[in-house]
Short mmCIF file of C-alpha atoms in Angstrom, two decimals:
data_model
loop_
_atom_site.label_atom_id
_atom_site.label_comp_id
_atom_site.label_asym_id
_atom_site.label_seq_id
_atom_site.Cartn_x
_atom_site.Cartn_y
_atom_site.Cartn_z
CA UNK A 27 18.03 92.58 60.99
CA UNK A 28 18.72 96.20 61.86
CA UNK A 29 17.42 95.51 65.37
CA UNK A 30 20.10 92.82 65.87
CA UNK A 31 22.88 95.32 65.24
CA UNK A 32 21.74 98.36 67.18
CA UNK A 33 19.80 97.29 70.28
CA UNK A 34 21.92 99.11 72.81
CA UNK A 35 20.91 102.72 72.18
CA UNK A 36 23.95 103.94 70.24
CA UNK A 37 22.18 105.49 67.26
CA UNK A 38 22.11 109.16 66.30
CA UNK A 39 20.20 110.92 63.52
CA UNK A 40 21.62 114.24 62.27
CA UNK A 41 19.32 116.26 60.02
CA UNK A 42 18.74 120.01 60.14
CA UNK A 43 15.11 119.58 58.95
CA UNK A 44 13.11 117.90 61.70
CA UNK A 45 10.13 117.19 59.43
CA UNK A 46 12.37 115.26 57.06
CA UNK A 47 13.97 113.35 59.93
CA UNK A 48 10.69 112.55 61.72
CA UNK A 49 9.68 109.57 59.51
CA UNK A 50 13.06 107.99 60.18
CA UNK A 51 12.71 108.66 63.91
CA UNK A 52 9.24 107.07 63.83
CA UNK A 53 10.63 104.02 62.03
CA UNK A 54 13.41 103.60 64.62
CA UNK A 55 10.79 103.90 67.36
CA UNK A 56 8.68 101.16 65.78
CA UNK A 57 11.78 98.97 65.57
CA UNK A 58 12.49 99.62 69.29
CA UNK A 59 15.92 101.09 68.52
CA UNK A 60 16.82 103.88 71.02
CA UNK A 61 18.27 106.96 69.35
CA UNK A 62 19.36 110.59 69.75
CA UNK A 63 18.26 113.28 67.30
CA UNK A 64 20.27 116.39 66.48
CA UNK A 65 20.03 119.17 63.91
CA UNK A 66 23.81 119.28 63.76
CA UNK A 67 24.12 122.89 64.90
CA UNK A 68 25.33 124.06 68.33
CA UNK A 69 22.58 126.69 68.81
CA UNK A 70 19.67 124.83 67.24
CA UNK A 71 16.59 123.46 69.00
CA UNK A 72 18.21 120.01 68.93
CA UNK A 73 21.97 120.66 69.30
CA UNK A 74 24.73 118.09 69.05
CA UNK A 75 25.57 116.23 72.28
CA UNK A 76 28.13 117.89 74.54
CA UNK A 77 31.55 117.54 72.91
CA UNK A 78 33.15 117.33 76.37
CA UNK A 79 31.41 113.99 76.94
CA UNK A 80 31.41 112.25 73.55
CA UNK A 81 29.47 109.02 73.25
CA UNK A 82 30.34 105.86 71.36
CA UNK A 83 27.83 105.56 68.49
CA UNK A 84 27.33 102.46 66.39
CA UNK A 85 24.90 103.89 63.81
CA UNK A 86 24.99 107.44 62.44
CA UNK A 87 22.38 108.82 60.03
CA UNK A 88 23.65 112.07 58.51
CA UNK A 89 22.05 114.49 56.10
CA UNK A 90 24.56 116.00 53.66
CA UNK A 91 23.21 119.56 53.65
CA UNK A 92 23.29 120.71 57.25
CA UNK A 93 24.19 124.39 56.91
CA UNK A 94 21.08 126.60 56.76
CA UNK A 95 22.97 129.13 54.62
CA UNK A 96 24.48 126.51 52.37
CA UNK A 97 22.18 126.63 49.33
CA UNK A 98 24.50 127.36 46.41
CA UNK A 99 25.62 123.82 45.61
CA UNK A 100 29.24 122.73 45.42
CA UNK A 101 30.24 124.49 42.24
CA UNK A 102 32.81 126.75 43.93
CA UNK A 103 35.96 125.87 45.87
CA UNK A 104 34.78 127.97 48.81
CA UNK A 105 31.55 126.01 49.13
CA UNK A 106 33.47 122.74 48.90
CA UNK A 107 35.75 123.78 51.77
CA UNK A 108 32.73 124.89 53.82
CA UNK A 109 31.09 121.53 53.16
CA UNK A 110 34.17 119.54 54.18
CA UNK A 111 34.85 121.65 57.25
CA UNK A 112 31.27 121.45 58.51
CA UNK A 113 30.86 117.69 58.24
CA UNK A 114 34.34 116.73 59.45
CA UNK A 115 33.89 119.01 62.47
CA UNK A 116 30.60 117.32 63.32
CA UNK A 117 32.15 113.84 63.18
CA UNK A 118 35.25 114.87 65.15
CA UNK A 119 33.14 116.53 67.84
CA UNK A 120 30.49 113.84 67.90
CA UNK A 121 32.49 110.66 68.22
CA UNK A 122 35.02 109.39 70.70
CA UNK A 123 38.61 109.99 69.70
CA UNK A 124 39.15 106.30 69.00
CA UNK A 125 35.65 105.53 67.67
CA UNK A 126 36.02 103.30 64.61
CA UNK A 127 33.07 100.97 65.02
CA UNK A 128 30.20 102.93 63.52
CA UNK A 129 28.06 102.44 60.42
CA UNK A 130 27.40 105.70 58.57
CA UNK A 131 24.21 106.14 56.56
CA UNK A 132 24.35 109.31 54.45
CA UNK A 133 21.27 110.65 52.73
CA UNK A 134 20.29 113.92 51.16
CA UNK A 135 18.04 115.48 48.57
CA UNK A 136 21.29 116.25 46.74
CA UNK A 137 22.86 112.85 47.43
CA UNK A 138 24.34 112.39 43.94
CA UNK A 139 25.99 115.83 43.96
CA UNK A 140 27.27 115.77 47.54
CA UNK A 141 28.27 112.14 48.10
CA UNK A 142 31.75 112.14 46.53
CA UNK A 143 32.66 115.42 48.23
CA UNK A 144 31.55 113.99 51.54
CA UNK A 145 33.58 110.80 51.14
CA UNK A 146 36.66 112.93 50.46
CA UNK A 147 36.74 114.15 54.06
CA UNK A 148 38.01 110.69 55.02
CA UNK A 149 40.91 110.92 52.54
CA UNK A 150 41.67 114.66 52.29
CA UNK A 151 45.13 115.56 53.53
CA UNK A 152 44.08 119.13 54.32
CA UNK A 153 42.90 120.33 57.71
CA UNK A 154 39.37 119.07 56.98
CA UNK A 155 40.38 115.40 57.01
CA UNK A 156 38.75 113.39 59.77
CA UNK A 157 40.20 110.34 61.52
CA UNK A 158 36.68 109.11 62.22
CA UNK A 159 36.60 106.58 59.41
CA UNK A 160 33.34 104.60 59.48
CA UNK A 161 33.37 100.81 59.25
CA UNK A 162 30.87 101.00 56.39
CA UNK A 163 29.08 103.76 54.50
CA UNK A 164 25.54 103.20 53.21
CA UNK A 165 24.38 105.83 50.76
CA UNK A 166 20.68 106.62 50.28
CA UNK A 167 18.89 109.29 48.25
CA UNK A 168 16.09 111.16 50.03
CA UNK A 169 14.04 111.76 46.83
CA UNK A 170 13.55 107.98 46.65
CA UNK A 171 11.57 108.12 49.88
CA UNK A 172 10.21 111.70 50.04
CA UNK A 173 7.87 113.68 47.81
CA UNK A 174 8.23 117.45 47.54
CA UNK A 175 5.12 119.40 48.42
CA UNK A 176 3.84 122.67 46.91
CA UNK A 177 5.17 124.66 49.87
CA UNK A 178 8.70 123.30 49.31
CA UNK A 179 8.63 120.81 52.19
CA UNK A 180 9.07 117.09 51.75
CA UNK A 181 6.63 114.38 52.78
CA UNK A 182 7.81 110.87 53.55
CA UNK A 183 6.15 108.19 51.41
CA UNK A 184 4.77 105.74 53.94
CA UNK A 185 4.74 102.91 51.42
CA UNK A 186 8.51 103.33 51.05
CA UNK A 187 9.31 102.50 54.68
CA UNK A 188 9.65 98.77 53.96
CA UNK A 189 11.91 99.50 51.01
CA UNK A 190 14.09 101.76 53.16
CA UNK A 191 14.45 99.08 55.81
CA UNK A 192 15.20 96.39 53.21
CA UNK A 193 17.92 98.50 51.60
CA UNK A 194 19.63 99.01 54.95
CA UNK A 195 19.22 95.36 55.92
CA UNK A 196 20.70 94.22 52.60
CA UNK A 197 23.86 96.19 53.29
CA UNK A 198 24.03 95.10 56.94
CA UNK A 199 23.64 91.43 56.00
CA UNK A 200 27.13 91.61 54.46
CA UNK A 201 28.65 92.50 57.84
CA UNK A 202 28.47 89.24 59.77
CA UNK A 203 31.77 89.82 61.58
CA UNK A 204 30.69 93.30 62.70
CA UNK A 205 27.39 91.83 63.82
CA UNK A 206 29.24 89.45 66.16
CA UNK A 207 30.73 92.45 67.97
CA UNK A 208 27.26 94.02 68.16
CA UNK A 209 25.95 90.77 69.66
CA UNK A 210 28.66 90.93 72.33
CA UNK A 211 27.75 94.57 72.97
CA UNK A 212 24.18 93.42 73.52
CA UNK A 213 25.28 90.67 75.94
CA UNK A 214 27.36 93.13 77.97
CA UNK A 215 24.46 95.58 78.14
CA UNK A 216 22.08 92.82 79.21
CA UNK A 217 24.59 91.55 81.79
CA UNK A 218 24.95 95.02 83.29
CA UNK A 219 21.17 95.06 83.71
CA UNK A 220 21.30 91.61 85.34
CA UNK A 221 23.98 92.72 87.80
CA UNK A 222 21.94 95.76 88.79
CA UNK A 223 18.75 93.68 89.10
CA UNK A 224 20.54 91.26 91.44
CA UNK A 225 21.25 94.14 93.81
CA UNK A 226 17.85 95.77 93.36
CA UNK A 227 16.22 92.45 94.19
CA UNK A 228 17.29 93.06 97.78
CA UNK A 229 15.16 96.19 98.08
CA UNK A 230 12.26 95.86 95.64
CA UNK A 231 9.95 94.24 98.21
CA UNK A 232 10.19 97.23 100.55
CA UNK A 233 6.88 99.08 100.00
CA UNK A 234 7.96 102.60 100.92
CA UNK A 235 10.03 104.52 98.33
CA UNK A 236 12.05 106.45 100.89
CA UNK A 237 12.84 103.28 102.80
CA UNK A 238 13.96 101.61 99.55
CA UNK A 239 16.41 104.42 98.83
CA UNK A 240 17.67 104.36 102.43
CA UNK A 241 18.16 100.58 102.36
CA UNK A 242 19.89 100.72 98.96
CA UNK A 243 22.36 103.26 100.36
CA UNK A 244 23.11 100.82 103.20
CA UNK A 245 23.64 98.00 100.70
CA UNK A 246 26.09 100.09 98.68
CA UNK A 247 27.92 100.98 101.89
CA UNK A 248 28.11 97.31 102.84
CA UNK A 249 29.49 96.48 99.37
CA UNK A 250 32.21 99.10 99.77
CA UNK A 251 33.10 97.64 103.18
CA UNK A 252 33.06 94.10 101.76
CA UNK A 253 35.58 95.08 99.09
CA UNK A 254 37.82 97.36 101.13
CA UNK A 255 37.50 95.82 104.60
CA UNK A 256 36.42 97.61 107.79
CA UNK A 257 39.71 99.44 108.32
CA UNK A 258 40.16 100.21 104.66
CA UNK A 259 36.70 101.74 104.43
CA UNK A 260 37.19 103.87 107.55
CA UNK A 261 40.63 105.00 106.37
CA UNK A 262 39.35 106.26 102.99
CA UNK A 263 39.88 110.01 102.68
CA UNK A 264 37.17 110.68 100.08
CA UNK A 265 33.76 109.55 98.92
CA UNK A 266 35.31 108.78 95.53
CA UNK A 267 37.47 106.05 97.04
CA UNK A 268 34.43 104.45 98.70
CA UNK A 269 32.54 104.71 95.41
CA UNK A 270 35.42 103.01 93.56
CA UNK A 271 35.10 100.01 95.88
CA UNK A 272 31.38 99.66 95.11
CA UNK A 273 31.96 99.93 91.36
CA UNK A 274 34.75 97.34 91.45
CA UNK A 275 32.44 94.97 93.35
CA UNK A 276 29.74 95.47 90.73
CA UNK A 277 32.33 94.87 88.02
CA UNK A 278 33.08 91.46 89.51
CA UNK A 279 29.37 90.63 89.45
CA UNK A 280 29.16 91.91 85.88
CA UNK A 281 32.06 89.70 84.73
CA UNK A 282 30.30 86.63 86.13
CA UNK A 283 27.02 87.62 84.44
CA UNK A 284 28.78 88.19 81.10
CA UNK A 285 30.36 84.71 81.26
CA UNK A 286 26.99 83.17 82.10
CA UNK A 287 25.05 85.03 79.41
CA UNK A 288 27.62 84.38 76.70
CA UNK A 289 27.29 80.64 77.33
CA UNK A 290 23.56 80.45 78.09
CA UNK A 291 22.08 82.98 75.69
CA UNK A 292 21.77 82.05 72.04
CA UNK A 293 23.50 84.82 70.20
CA UNK A 294 23.42 84.87 66.43
CA UNK A 295 26.15 82.47 65.35
CA UNK A 296 29.13 83.65 63.35
CA UNK A 297 29.93 81.45 60.36
CA UNK A 298 32.73 83.35 58.68
CA UNK A 299 35.59 81.47 60.38
CA UNK A 300 38.77 81.70 58.33
CA UNK A 301 40.77 78.72 59.62
CA UNK A 302 40.01 75.03 59.28
CA UNK A 303 43.47 73.46 59.57
CA UNK A 304 46.98 74.28 60.78
CA UNK A 305 48.11 75.82 57.51
CA UNK A 306 45.17 78.25 57.52
CA UNK A 307 45.86 79.15 61.15
CA UNK A 308 49.43 80.04 60.20
CA UNK A 309 48.13 82.07 57.27
CA UNK A 310 45.83 84.05 59.57
CA UNK A 311 48.76 84.86 61.84
CA UNK A 312 50.62 86.11 58.81
CA UNK A 313 47.68 88.19 57.58
CA UNK A 314 46.62 89.93 60.79
CA UNK A 315 50.04 90.72 62.32
CA UNK A 316 49.74 89.06 65.76
CA UNK A 317 51.99 91.64 67.46
CA UNK A 318 49.51 94.43 66.60
CA UNK A 319 46.61 92.34 67.93
CA UNK A 320 48.62 91.48 71.07
CA UNK A 321 49.05 95.21 71.59
CA UNK A 322 45.29 95.29 72.25
CA UNK A 323 45.11 91.98 74.12
CA UNK A 324 48.07 92.44 76.44
CA UNK A 325 48.66 96.12 77.21
CA UNK A 326 46.80 99.42 77.63
CA UNK A 327 47.44 102.88 79.04
CA UNK A 328 45.00 104.00 81.75
CA UNK A 329 45.18 107.44 83.31
CA UNK A 330 46.70 106.05 86.52
CA UNK A 331 50.28 104.83 86.78
CA UNK A 332 50.15 102.98 90.11
CA UNK A 333 47.83 100.13 89.11
CA UNK A 334 48.63 96.43 89.18
CA UNK A 335 50.53 95.56 86.01
CA UNK A 336 52.06 99.02 85.54
CA UNK A 337 55.38 98.83 83.70
CA UNK A 338 58.15 101.31 84.51
CA UNK A 339 61.44 102.02 82.81
CA UNK A 340 64.31 101.51 85.24
CA UNK A 341 66.16 104.76 85.74
CA UNK A 342 69.46 103.07 86.47
CA UNK A 343 71.04 100.21 84.51
CA UNK A 344 72.40 98.41 87.53
CA UNK A 345 74.15 95.15 88.23
CA UNK A 346 70.78 93.48 88.78
CA UNK A 347 69.70 94.08 85.18
CA UNK A 348 73.03 92.78 83.86
CA UNK A 349 72.56 89.60 85.91
CA UNK A 350 69.02 89.10 84.56
CA UNK A 351 70.27 89.61 81.01
CA UNK A 352 73.24 87.26 81.40
CA UNK A 353 71.20 84.52 83.08
CA UNK A 354 68.34 84.52 80.57
CA UNK A 355 70.15 84.82 77.22
CA UNK A 356 71.48 81.72 75.46
CA UNK A 357 74.61 83.33 74.06
CA UNK A 358 75.58 80.40 71.83
CA UNK A 359 72.13 80.32 70.25
CA UNK A 360 71.98 84.10 69.87
CA UNK A 361 75.42 84.31 68.29
CA UNK A 362 74.77 81.42 65.91
CA UNK A 363 71.49 82.96 64.82
CA UNK A 364 73.26 86.24 64.18
CA UNK A 365 76.16 84.71 62.26
CA UNK A 366 73.85 82.51 60.18
CA UNK A 367 71.95 85.57 59.10
CA UNK A 368 75.09 87.46 58.10
CA UNK A 369 77.53 84.69 57.16
CA UNK A 370 77.79 85.92 53.55
CA UNK A 371 78.56 89.40 54.81
CA UNK A 372 81.29 88.14 57.12
CA UNK A 373 82.40 85.45 54.61
CA UNK A 374 81.98 82.78 57.23
CA UNK A 375 82.36 79.13 56.26
CA UNK A 376 82.55 77.41 59.64
CA UNK A 377 80.09 78.82 62.16
CA UNK A 378 81.52 76.83 65.09
CA UNK A 379 84.96 78.24 64.54
CA UNK A 380 83.56 81.75 64.16
CA UNK A 381 81.71 81.53 67.46
CA UNK A 382 84.66 82.36 69.62
CA UNK A 383 84.08 83.62 73.11
CA UNK A 384 85.09 87.11 72.07
CA UNK A 385 82.54 87.29 69.23
CA UNK A 386 79.84 85.67 71.33
CA UNK A 387 80.28 87.97 74.31
CA UNK A 388 80.70 91.05 72.16
CA UNK A 389 77.54 90.38 70.14
CA UNK A 390 75.37 89.67 73.17
CA UNK A 391 76.70 92.43 75.38
CA UNK A 392 76.92 95.18 72.80
CA UNK A 393 74.20 94.30 70.32
CA UNK A 394 71.35 92.64 72.24
CA UNK A 395 72.05 94.33 75.57
CA UNK A 396 72.10 97.84 74.13
CA UNK A 397 68.77 97.27 72.38
CA UNK A 398 67.00 96.08 75.52
CA UNK A 399 65.24 98.30 78.04
CA UNK A 400 65.43 97.46 81.77
CA UNK A 401 61.98 97.57 83.35
CA UNK A 402 60.11 96.96 86.58
CA UNK A 403 56.49 95.74 86.86
CA UNK A 404 54.13 96.44 89.74
CA UNK A 405 52.55 93.13 90.78
CA UNK A 406 50.84 94.35 93.97
CA UNK A 407 47.28 92.98 94.34
CA UNK A 408 44.77 95.47 92.92
CA UNK A 409 42.47 95.08 95.92
CA UNK A 410 45.29 96.23 98.22
CA UNK A 411 45.85 99.31 96.06
CA UNK A 412 42.15 100.19 95.98
CA UNK A 413 41.70 99.51 99.69
CA UNK A 414 44.72 101.71 100.46
CA UNK A 415 46.34 98.84 102.37
CA UNK A 416 49.61 99.15 100.45
CA UNK A 417 52.62 99.87 102.62
CA UNK A 418 55.09 98.51 100.09
CA UNK A 419 54.47 97.74 96.42
CA UNK A 420 55.74 94.43 95.03
CA UNK A 421 58.06 94.99 92.08
CA UNK A 422 59.65 92.40 89.80
CA UNK A 423 62.47 93.29 87.41
CA UNK A 424 63.18 92.35 83.80
CA UNK A 425 63.53 93.86 80.37
CA UNK A 426 61.77 94.78 77.14
CA UNK A 427 63.65 93.24 74.23
CA UNK A 428 63.18 93.39 70.43
CA UNK A 429 61.19 90.42 69.10
CA UNK A 430 64.06 89.35 66.83
CA UNK A 431 65.81 88.03 69.98
CA UNK A 432 62.76 86.07 71.21
CA UNK A 433 64.30 82.68 70.42
CA UNK A 434 67.63 83.70 71.95
CA UNK A 435 66.26 83.52 75.50
CA UNK A 436 66.44 80.35 77.55
CA UNK A 437 63.19 78.39 77.73
CA UNK A 438 64.00 76.01 80.58
CA UNK A 439 64.31 78.45 83.47
CA UNK A 440 61.67 78.01 86.19
CA UNK A 441 62.29 81.53 87.45
CA UNK A 442 62.08 83.27 84.06
CA UNK A 443 58.78 84.46 82.50
CA UNK A 444 58.50 85.55 78.88
CA UNK A 445 55.48 87.35 77.40
CA UNK A 446 54.14 86.86 73.86
CA UNK A 447 55.41 89.29 71.24
CA UNK A 448 53.45 92.55 71.05
CA UNK A 449 53.82 95.86 69.25
CA UNK A 450 54.81 98.82 71.38
CA UNK A 451 55.70 102.26 70.09
CA UNK A 452 55.88 100.92 66.53
CA UNK A 453 58.27 98.05 67.34
CA UNK A 454 57.70 94.34 67.94
CA UNK A 455 58.97 93.49 71.42
CA UNK A 456 58.51 91.05 74.31
CA UNK A 457 58.93 91.22 78.06
CA UNK A 458 61.30 88.98 80.02
CA UNK A 459 61.03 88.84 83.83
CA UNK A 460 63.28 87.22 86.41
CA UNK A 461 61.06 86.14 89.33
CA UNK A 462 64.09 85.96 91.64
CA UNK A 463 64.33 89.73 91.50
CA UNK A 464 61.20 90.49 93.51
CA UNK A 465 61.55 93.55 95.73
CA UNK A 466 59.42 96.06 97.59
CA UNK A 467 59.21 99.82 97.29
CA UNK A 468 57.15 102.61 98.85
CA UNK A 469 54.26 104.52 97.30
CA UNK A 470 56.55 107.52 97.00
CA UNK A 471 59.02 105.44 94.98
CA UNK A 472 56.22 104.31 92.67
CA UNK A 473 55.10 107.86 91.99
CA UNK A 474 58.61 108.80 90.90
CA UNK A 475 59.08 105.93 88.44
CA UNK A 476 59.08 106.44 84.67
CA UNK A 477 55.73 104.91 83.65
CA UNK A 478 55.46 103.22 80.22
CA UNK A 479 52.19 101.25 80.02
CA UNK A 480 50.06 98.72 81.94
CA UNK A 481 49.63 95.00 81.36
CA UNK A 482 46.10 93.66 81.04
CA UNK A 483 44.61 91.38 83.67
CA UNK A 484 45.16 88.01 81.96
CA UNK A 485 48.89 88.57 81.55
CA UNK A 486 49.22 89.96 85.08
CA UNK A 487 47.36 86.93 86.49
CA UNK A 488 49.68 84.59 84.62
CA UNK A 489 52.79 86.33 85.98
CA UNK A 490 51.38 86.45 89.54
CA UNK A 491 50.52 82.72 89.40
CA UNK A 492 54.04 81.80 88.28
CA UNK A 493 55.50 84.15 90.87
CA UNK A 494 53.43 82.54 93.63
CA UNK A 495 54.59 79.09 92.52
CA UNK A 496 58.19 80.25 92.49
CA UNK A 497 58.03 81.87 95.93
CA UNK A 498 56.29 78.90 97.59
CA UNK A 499 58.05 76.10 95.69
CA UNK A 500 59.18 73.27 98.00
CA UNK A 501 62.79 72.18 98.08
CA UNK A 502 63.92 68.67 97.17
CA UNK A 503 65.06 66.37 99.97
CA UNK A 504 68.09 64.34 99.01
CA UNK A 505 71.09 62.55 100.48
#
């Protein structure tokens, strides 16, 4: 089972004593699980990986006594702080800043004494606390698998290897949902290999090594030209821009291979589905907080602010935004919803009488309007941006509005697009866009805009499709 979880080479073993780690490394080798070994010290023979380029590990084996000088136990407060600081520093340096998907296997000759102190680094409010909380912690005791020799070293008991594997597999068998993500990781890794093999298949029959490399360089050049066009390729100012075109072409091949392999390969099936009828589906939505999940599904923040789907805060609240707001809000519905919620507060008996024009306009203009943020979204085709063919960016205007007003917007407007509710900056919100307000702006204008975040591809595609339908919609002939 352990092979099913960790096939993609994201395993690291941290143990300051190589001889004690070697049996584990041998076992991983026999199981065909790629790994990295480190002694956990920056100046050791096997140092930690470069902290400037942290990797995303799925499985971490960690000894609990990594400091060569640390031999006095944890009886004193000073030793406890040293222990916490050492291990939290290793995890913080080792893992990606947002790495939450790793299984941690802790083992030590002093496992019973050290374990609770180690687990405290995930809860401690002091400076030693680490945000690298593992998905699961499996605790093992080295003395169960090693025998101390006369010279003070420890020898691994070969007959215990099966027991070690079974203990780990028993704990992993409880993680079926996590295993599904590992299966997808495996499919992506395999698909990346397939995409590369498709390209390499064009050169592998060339007998001479130098000619293969020369021909491969020509193929990569042709791929860059295919993506960027002849003029676009020749107008690129740097090799990095040409390289980006090749990588984006490969990414398109990869996406196709992932789709094919997900459907054609037989991954291990997931059986822990939590919904069987409508009521259970509604319960799941209540349990998981859909707006937090939509935050991952709909938006992200890359390190570039001029990409397709980039959302900018409008610097000026102009007449255009007021028109979009007025045209898209159902003021009667919004006001009635508000008064219904607070009718006891206002001592309202007849809602229709209370919904005077003054109250309705005042509530919408002062309450909803002031809580909405005018925005613009860049809907320029990504290929045009990458190929440097952009003369003017295509911008559509709208707003970000609190989710409590979601049902107050009109639902029958062909020119109005409304996103699902998502969580942004700690608040549940949604985006409303008026497709009639499509304008162009220069690259200089884009660079000066107040960037917020970027929409993911699926949402951008949906908006672009509706925008295309709106722009090209035929008129109705009538007498």
